[in-house]
Short mmCIF file of C-alpha atoms and ligand atoms in Angstrom, two decimals:
data_model
loop_
_atom_site.label_atom_id
_atom_site.label_comp_id
_atom_site.label_asym_id
_atom_site.label_seq_id
_atom_site.Cartn_x
_atom_site.Cartn_y
_atom_site.Cartn_z
CA MET B 560 -115.43 -24.97 31.71
CA LYS B 561 -112.91 -24.06 34.59
CA ARG B 562 -109.61 -26.78 35.19
CA LYS B 563 -110.13 -28.88 38.61
CA ILE B 564 -106.96 -28.91 40.36
CA ILE B 565 -106.35 -29.51 43.96
CA LEU B 566 -104.27 -26.67 45.54
CA ASP B 567 -100.96 -28.45 47.15
CA CYS B 568 -98.85 -25.20 49.36
CA ASP B 569 -97.52 -24.03 52.55
CA PRO B 570 -98.01 -19.55 52.41
CA GLY B 571 -96.00 -17.94 51.96
CA HIS B 572 -96.05 -15.74 49.90
CA ASP B 573 -95.65 -16.30 46.68
CA ASP B 574 -98.65 -19.47 47.15
CA ALA B 575 -100.38 -16.42 48.73
CA ILE B 576 -100.88 -14.79 45.32
CA ALA B 577 -100.70 -18.19 43.38
CA ILE B 578 -103.77 -18.73 45.86
CA MET B 579 -105.32 -15.82 44.13
CA LEU B 580 -104.25 -16.71 40.43
CA ALA B 581 -106.14 -20.36 41.61
CA ALA B 582 -109.29 -19.23 43.03
CA GLN B 583 -110.25 -16.92 40.36
CA HIS B 584 -109.66 -19.11 36.85
CA LEU B 585 -109.77 -22.35 38.41
CA ASP B 586 -111.71 -24.70 40.01
CA VAL B 587 -109.95 -25.01 43.19
CA LEU B 588 -111.53 -27.95 45.23
CA GLY B 589 -109.43 -28.03 47.87
CA ILE B 590 -106.46 -26.76 49.66
CA SER B 591 -103.70 -29.16 51.62
CA THR B 592 -101.16 -28.09 53.26
CA VAL B 593 -97.45 -28.82 53.66
CA GLY B 594 -95.14 -28.00 56.63
CA GLY B 595 -92.23 -25.70 53.98
CA ASN B 596 -91.98 -22.65 54.34
CA CYS B 597 -93.41 -22.33 58.35
CA SER B 598 -94.35 -24.55 60.48
CA LEU B 599 -97.13 -26.73 59.22
CA GLU B 600 -99.97 -24.81 61.75
CA ASN B 601 -98.70 -21.38 59.87
CA VAL B 602 -99.36 -21.87 56.68
CA THR B 603 -103.10 -23.37 57.18
CA ILE B 604 -103.64 -20.36 59.36
CA ASN B 605 -101.97 -17.49 56.06
CA ALA B 606 -104.05 -20.28 53.41
CA LEU B 607 -107.06 -19.47 55.69
CA LYS B 608 -106.58 -15.74 56.53
CA ILE B 609 -105.85 -15.82 51.97
CA LEU B 610 -108.95 -17.09 50.97
CA GLU B 611 -111.27 -14.40 54.06
CA LEU B 612 -108.84 -11.93 52.72
CA ILE B 613 -110.25 -12.65 49.06
CA GLY B 614 -113.85 -13.02 49.84
CA ARG B 615 -113.55 -17.59 48.87
CA PRO B 616 -114.65 -18.81 52.77
CA ASP B 617 -115.90 -21.60 49.85
CA ILE B 618 -112.40 -23.23 49.37
CA PRO B 619 -111.41 -25.95 52.31
CA VAL B 620 -108.36 -26.03 53.67
CA TYR B 621 -106.90 -29.09 54.64
CA PRO B 622 -104.06 -29.62 57.13
CA GLY B 623 -101.29 -32.06 55.57
CA HIS B 624 -97.94 -33.84 56.93
CA SER B 625 -95.95 -31.01 59.34
CA ARG B 626 -92.54 -33.06 58.50
CA PRO B 627 -90.52 -33.79 55.36
CA THR B 628 -90.23 -38.08 54.58
CA VAL B 629 -87.35 -38.31 56.41
CA GLY B 630 -85.67 -35.97 58.36
CA GLU B 631 -87.06 -32.71 59.94
CA LEU B 632 -89.27 -30.08 58.55
CA VAL B 633 -85.94 -26.90 56.99
CA THR B 634 -88.69 -23.88 57.33
CA ALA B 635 -87.54 -20.71 55.35
CA PRO B 636 -88.23 -17.35 57.89
CA GLN B 637 -86.25 -15.05 56.56
CA PHE B 638 -88.30 -15.24 53.26
CA HIS B 639 -91.06 -14.96 54.17
CA GLY B 640 -90.91 -14.06 58.14
CA LYS B 641 -92.18 -15.82 62.07
CA SER B 642 -95.43 -16.08 61.00
CA GLY B 643 -94.62 -17.81 56.92
CA LEU B 644 -96.44 -14.53 55.80
CA ASP B 645 -95.19 -11.33 57.36
CA GLY B 646 -96.62 -7.35 55.92
CA PRO B 647 -100.14 -7.96 55.80
CA ASP B 648 -102.08 -7.26 58.40
CA LEU B 649 -104.60 -9.80 57.86
CA PRO B 650 -106.83 -10.68 61.03
CA ALA B 651 -107.21 -14.31 62.58
CA PRO B 652 -109.10 -16.25 60.30
CA LYS B 653 -113.33 -17.16 61.30
CA ILE B 654 -113.08 -20.26 58.77
CA LYS B 655 -111.26 -22.99 60.63
CA PRO B 656 -109.46 -25.81 58.09
CA ARG B 657 -111.22 -29.37 57.71
CA GLU B 658 -110.59 -32.21 59.73
CA LYS B 659 -110.02 -34.94 56.90
CA HIS B 660 -106.35 -34.76 56.57
CA GLY B 661 -104.72 -33.53 53.07
CA VAL B 662 -103.74 -36.78 51.74
CA ASP B 663 -107.07 -38.24 52.88
CA PHE B 664 -108.91 -35.44 51.06
CA ILE B 665 -105.87 -36.25 48.42
CA THR B 666 -106.96 -39.60 47.49
CA ASP B 667 -110.64 -39.42 48.07
CA THR B 668 -110.53 -36.42 46.16
CA LEU B 669 -108.52 -38.30 43.20
CA ARG B 670 -110.91 -41.49 43.38
CA SER B 671 -114.57 -39.91 43.66
CA ALA B 672 -113.27 -38.04 40.09
CA ALA B 673 -113.25 -38.92 36.68
CA ALA B 674 -109.89 -40.80 35.18
CA GLY B 675 -107.57 -37.69 34.12
CA GLY B 676 -110.07 -34.83 35.45
CA ILE B 677 -108.53 -33.38 38.30
CA THR B 678 -105.29 -31.70 38.17
CA LEU B 679 -102.78 -31.99 40.60
CA ALA B 680 -100.77 -28.09 41.52
CA ALA B 681 -97.69 -28.70 44.29
CA THR B 682 -96.13 -25.55 45.25
CA GLY B 683 -94.59 -26.21 47.83
CA PRO B 684 -91.94 -29.99 48.73
CA LEU B 685 -94.13 -32.49 48.15
CA THR B 686 -94.58 -34.41 51.16
CA ASN B 687 -98.59 -34.89 51.06
CA ILE B 688 -98.31 -35.57 47.34
CA ALA B 689 -96.18 -37.99 47.41
CA ALA B 690 -97.68 -39.84 51.25
CA ALA B 691 -101.48 -40.16 48.39
CA LEU B 692 -98.72 -42.01 46.41
CA ASN B 693 -97.71 -44.03 48.61
CA ARG B 694 -100.79 -44.89 50.36
CA ALA B 695 -102.67 -45.41 47.63
CA PRO B 696 -101.15 -46.08 44.66
CA ASP B 697 -103.98 -46.89 42.43
CA ILE B 698 -104.97 -42.73 42.05
CA ALA B 699 -101.69 -42.37 39.70
CA GLY B 700 -103.37 -43.19 37.10
CA ARG B 701 -105.97 -41.08 38.38
CA ILE B 702 -103.80 -38.02 37.91
CA ARG B 703 -104.96 -35.15 35.05
CA GLU B 704 -100.81 -34.27 35.93
CA ILE B 705 -98.74 -33.01 38.02
CA CYS B 706 -97.81 -29.11 38.38
CA VAL B 707 -94.62 -28.74 40.87
CA MET B 708 -92.64 -25.77 41.91
CA GLY B 709 -89.74 -27.42 42.53
CA GLY B 710 -86.35 -27.65 41.09
CA SER B 711 -84.50 -25.85 38.17
CA VAL B 712 -82.97 -27.27 35.09
CA THR B 713 -79.67 -25.61 35.45
CA PHE B 714 -79.03 -23.36 39.64
CA GLY B 715 -80.27 -23.81 42.88
CA ASN B 716 -81.09 -21.45 45.74
CA TRP B 717 -81.23 -23.45 48.40
CA THR B 718 -77.72 -24.99 48.12
CA PRO B 719 -75.62 -24.26 44.77
CA GLN B 720 -77.39 -27.01 42.93
CA ALA B 721 -81.22 -27.74 44.84
CA GLU B 722 -83.75 -25.68 44.95
CA PHE B 723 -85.78 -25.24 48.31
CA ASN B 724 -88.97 -27.53 47.73
CA ILE B 725 -86.99 -30.23 46.27
CA PHE B 726 -84.16 -29.79 49.38
CA VAL B 727 -86.58 -30.06 52.27
CA ASP B 728 -88.02 -33.53 50.70
CA PRO B 729 -86.35 -35.42 48.04
CA GLU B 730 -87.80 -38.56 49.03
CA ALA B 731 -90.61 -37.06 48.44
CA ALA B 732 -90.03 -35.14 44.92
CA TYR B 733 -88.21 -39.00 43.90
CA ARG B 734 -91.65 -40.04 44.17
CA VAL B 735 -93.40 -38.12 41.99
CA PHE B 736 -91.21 -37.46 39.33
CA ASN B 737 -90.90 -41.45 39.55
CA SER B 738 -94.95 -42.19 39.23
CA GLY B 739 -95.65 -42.11 35.93
CA VAL B 740 -97.55 -39.42 36.30
CA PRO B 741 -97.29 -36.65 33.58
CA VAL B 742 -95.73 -33.38 36.00
CA LYS B 743 -94.76 -29.70 34.57
CA MET B 744 -91.56 -28.38 36.65
CA CYS B 745 -92.37 -24.77 37.34
CA GLY B 746 -88.65 -24.88 37.95
CA LEU B 747 -85.80 -21.96 39.16
CA ASN B 748 -84.82 -21.93 35.65
CA LEU B 749 -88.43 -20.57 34.76
CA THR B 750 -89.34 -18.41 38.41
CA ARG B 751 -86.35 -16.64 37.75
CA GLN B 752 -87.45 -14.71 34.55
CA CYS B 753 -90.47 -13.63 36.81
CA VAL B 754 -89.23 -10.77 39.65
CA ILE B 755 -91.45 -8.73 40.06
CA THR B 756 -89.63 -5.30 39.71
CA GLU B 757 -90.95 -1.75 42.13
CA ALA B 758 -92.65 -0.07 39.23
CA GLU B 759 -94.93 -3.22 39.28
CA LEU B 760 -95.26 -3.43 42.80
CA ASN B 761 -96.29 0.67 42.87
CA LEU B 762 -99.18 -1.09 39.60
CA ILE B 763 -100.57 -3.20 42.23
CA ARG B 764 -100.46 -0.63 45.24
CA LYS B 765 -102.93 1.64 42.45
CA ILE B 766 -105.57 -1.50 42.47
CA PRO B 767 -108.52 0.16 45.44
CA THR B 768 -109.03 -3.21 47.16
CA ARG B 769 -108.62 -4.62 50.07
CA THR B 770 -107.15 -7.76 48.11
CA ALA B 771 -104.31 -5.51 46.00
CA ARG B 772 -103.61 -3.29 49.42
CA ALA B 773 -102.82 -6.30 50.76
CA ALA B 774 -101.10 -8.61 48.37
CA ALA B 775 -99.03 -5.40 47.52
CA ASP B 776 -98.15 -5.35 51.53
CA MET B 777 -96.98 -9.13 51.62
CA LEU B 778 -94.81 -8.19 47.95
CA GLY B 779 -93.13 -5.58 49.20
CA PHE B 780 -91.27 -6.82 52.79
CA TYR B 781 -90.64 -10.65 50.31
CA VAL B 782 -89.53 -7.69 48.01
CA GLU B 783 -87.02 -6.54 50.25
CA ALA B 784 -86.54 -10.56 51.77
CA GLU B 785 -84.75 -10.88 48.47
CA ARG B 786 -82.95 -7.91 48.66
CA LYS B 787 -81.21 -8.65 51.92
CA ASN B 788 -80.14 -12.40 51.66
CA LEU B 789 -80.34 -12.74 47.51
CA GLY B 790 -78.89 -9.44 46.67
CA ILE B 791 -81.58 -8.96 43.71
CA PRO B 792 -83.72 -5.80 43.01
CA GLY B 793 -87.39 -7.47 42.85
CA GLY B 794 -88.86 -10.93 44.32
CA ASP B 795 -89.48 -13.63 42.55
CA LEU B 796 -93.36 -14.61 41.43
CA HIS B 797 -91.84 -18.53 41.95
CA ASP B 798 -95.78 -20.69 42.59
CA PRO B 799 -97.70 -17.65 40.83
CA CYS B 800 -95.61 -18.85 37.67
CA ALA B 801 -96.94 -22.56 38.93
CA VAL B 802 -100.71 -21.77 38.46
CA ALA B 803 -100.44 -19.56 35.76
CA TRP B 804 -98.75 -21.92 33.66
CA LEU B 805 -102.35 -24.09 34.22
CA ILE B 806 -104.21 -21.53 33.74
CA ASP B 807 -102.48 -20.18 30.32
CA PRO B 808 -100.30 -22.65 28.73
CA SER B 809 -99.12 -20.49 26.19
CA LEU B 810 -97.44 -18.38 28.79
CA ILE B 811 -94.84 -20.91 29.86
CA THR B 812 -92.75 -22.62 26.90
CA GLY B 813 -91.57 -25.99 27.71
CA ALA B 814 -89.27 -29.32 26.93
CA ALA B 815 -90.03 -32.75 27.64
CA MET B 816 -86.81 -34.29 29.39
CA HIS B 817 -85.95 -37.12 32.29
CA ILE B 818 -85.93 -35.53 35.65
CA THR B 819 -84.76 -37.62 38.47
CA VAL B 820 -84.12 -36.16 42.47
CA GLU B 821 -80.23 -36.86 43.59
CA LEU B 822 -80.60 -37.99 46.98
CA LYS B 823 -77.24 -39.09 47.80
CA GLY B 824 -74.95 -36.75 46.55
CA GLU B 825 -72.71 -34.69 49.15
CA PHE B 826 -72.81 -31.68 47.76
CA THR B 827 -76.16 -32.18 45.48
CA ARG B 828 -78.85 -33.50 46.92
CA GLY B 829 -82.29 -32.37 46.05
CA MET B 830 -81.28 -31.63 42.42
CA THR B 831 -83.09 -32.21 39.85
CA VAL B 832 -81.51 -33.65 37.35
CA CYS B 833 -82.45 -32.50 34.17
CA ASP B 834 -81.49 -34.92 30.99
CA TYR B 835 -81.73 -31.93 27.87
CA ARG B 836 -79.00 -33.69 25.91
CA HIS B 837 -81.32 -33.92 23.42
CA LEU B 838 -82.02 -30.24 23.16
CA HIS B 839 -79.98 -28.35 20.24
CA ALA B 840 -77.47 -27.05 21.63
CA GLY B 841 -77.68 -28.30 24.80
CA ASP B 842 -78.71 -24.61 26.77
CA PRO B 843 -81.66 -25.08 27.73
CA GLU B 844 -82.81 -21.02 28.30
CA ARG B 845 -81.86 -20.77 24.67
CA ASP B 846 -82.87 -24.00 22.92
CA LEU B 847 -86.27 -24.76 23.63
CA CYS B 848 -86.82 -27.17 20.54
CA HIS B 849 -86.76 -31.17 20.86
CA ASN B 850 -83.64 -30.93 17.69
CA PRO B 851 -85.13 -34.06 16.02
CA ALA B 852 -82.07 -35.52 14.52
CA ILE B 853 -80.86 -35.95 17.54
CA SER B 854 -82.37 -38.95 19.90
CA PHE B 855 -83.03 -38.65 23.96
CA ARG B 856 -79.39 -40.09 24.71
CA GLY B 857 -81.62 -41.36 28.19
CA LYS B 858 -84.57 -42.49 29.62
CA GLU B 859 -87.15 -41.20 27.97
CA PRO B 860 -89.12 -37.94 28.64
CA ASN B 861 -91.07 -37.85 32.22
CA ALA B 862 -91.29 -33.84 32.71
CA GLU B 863 -92.09 -31.85 30.49
CA ALA B 864 -89.82 -28.43 32.36
CA GLY B 865 -90.79 -24.39 31.53
CA LEU B 866 -88.34 -22.88 29.93
CA ARG B 867 -89.20 -19.73 28.97
CA LEU B 868 -92.57 -17.47 30.18
CA ASN B 869 -93.72 -14.65 28.26
CA ARG B 870 -93.57 -12.09 31.03
CA ASP B 871 -95.64 -9.62 30.28
CA GLY B 872 -98.45 -11.45 29.49
CA PHE B 873 -98.02 -13.14 33.20
CA MET B 874 -98.03 -9.44 34.59
CA LYS B 875 -100.94 -8.46 32.67
CA LEU B 876 -102.52 -11.53 33.89
CA LEU B 877 -101.40 -10.76 38.04
CA LEU B 878 -102.98 -7.54 37.58
CA ASP B 879 -105.86 -8.50 36.61
CA THR B 880 -107.12 -11.13 38.19
CA LEU B 881 -105.91 -8.65 41.12
CA ALA B 882 -108.50 -6.25 40.22
CA ARG B 883 -111.14 -8.59 40.17
CA TYR B 884 -110.56 -8.86 43.81
CA PRO B 885 -112.90 -7.45 46.85
C1 BDR F 1345 -90.21 -22.15 46.57
O1 BDR F 1345 -89.41 -21.75 47.99
C2 BDR F 1345 -90.80 -21.24 48.92
O2 BDR F 1345 -89.35 -20.70 49.54
C3 BDR F 1345 -91.71 -20.56 48.20
O3 BDR F 1345 -92.69 -20.34 48.40
C4 BDR F 1345 -91.41 -20.85 46.27
O4 BDR F 1345 -92.81 -22.24 46.81
C5 BDR F 1345 -88.83 -21.09 45.58
O5 BDR F 1345 -87.40 -22.20 46.36
CA1 CA F 1346 -94.21 -22.18 48.43
#
C-alpha cells in the first residue's frame, strides 16, 4: 500500500521534480499550492502543467495562501524565472484548480481520514500548513508526520542563516515545528549533498519520454541559474530529497533533535535553531548517532533532521521514476 500524502508546494523547478517522484510512488491525495518561488497564480498553473505532463490529471490541485502569515511575499525569480518554471515549453494546462481553498482541503482531508493515516510533505513556505493548524488545532493529532524541505542544520541560502522556505514565512515555520506533530526536516545541509551534475543531466536527456525531456529542460534552466547566482556547477535538488525520504526512508540518515525558528534576530530571522549538542562531537554532518553517554541538553527532540543522503540511491530512484512516465 502506498503511503497517503498531501503535497504542499510552490513549483518551482525542484518542486516539479518532487511532484513527479510523489505521483509515482506515493498515494497523493491532493496538492495544495502556496505563494513562494513565484506568485500563487503561477505556482498553481505550474503544478497543473506538471500533472498534465505526467498523465496524472486525476490528482486535484487546491490553491492556498498567496502571502505569508506576516508581511509581503518574497519570490525567487533568479532561480525559477519569471513563470516560476522557466525552461521547458509546456502547454497551458487544460485541467483547472479546484474551488476549495488549500487550507480547507488540508483540514477536511485530515478530519475525514483515520488518525495517523496521512503524511504532509511541504516543499514551499509553511503558510498553508500553519494556517490549517491554527484554524483546526485538532488536526495536529491526526497527522502522521510532516516532512519539510526547509531550514538547515548548518548554514542558510537566502541569508547566511536562513533557508528560503523558512525565511519567506518564519511565523508559519515556528508554528509547525512547535505543533507537537513529528517533523522530518530535510534542510540545506542534506540537500546540498544532492547537486545534480551535467553528466546526470545527460542521462535524463537520454530517456526517450516527454516527461524526461521536460525534466531535462527544467533542470537545464535551473542548473544554469544556480551557476549564475551561486557559482556552483550543478543544481541542488532540494524538494525531491524530502519526497524521496518518504518513498524510501533508508535513503536518508537523520538524527533526533530539538528545532525551533528564530523570529526576532536582527541577522538571523528565519534561521532554524537546531540543538545537536547531544551528537558525538557536535558535527551534524559527520556524527549521526546520539551518544547515549551524552544527554539532551535542551528541550526534548521534536524533529528528525536529515543529515546524510545515499546519493547513488537517490539518483537511481530519480532516473527510474522519470523513465516510467509517458
Ligand atoms: C527551497 O527554496 C525554493 O526556491 C526551492 O523550491 C526549495 O523549496 C530551497 O531553499
Ligand atoms: Ca519549493
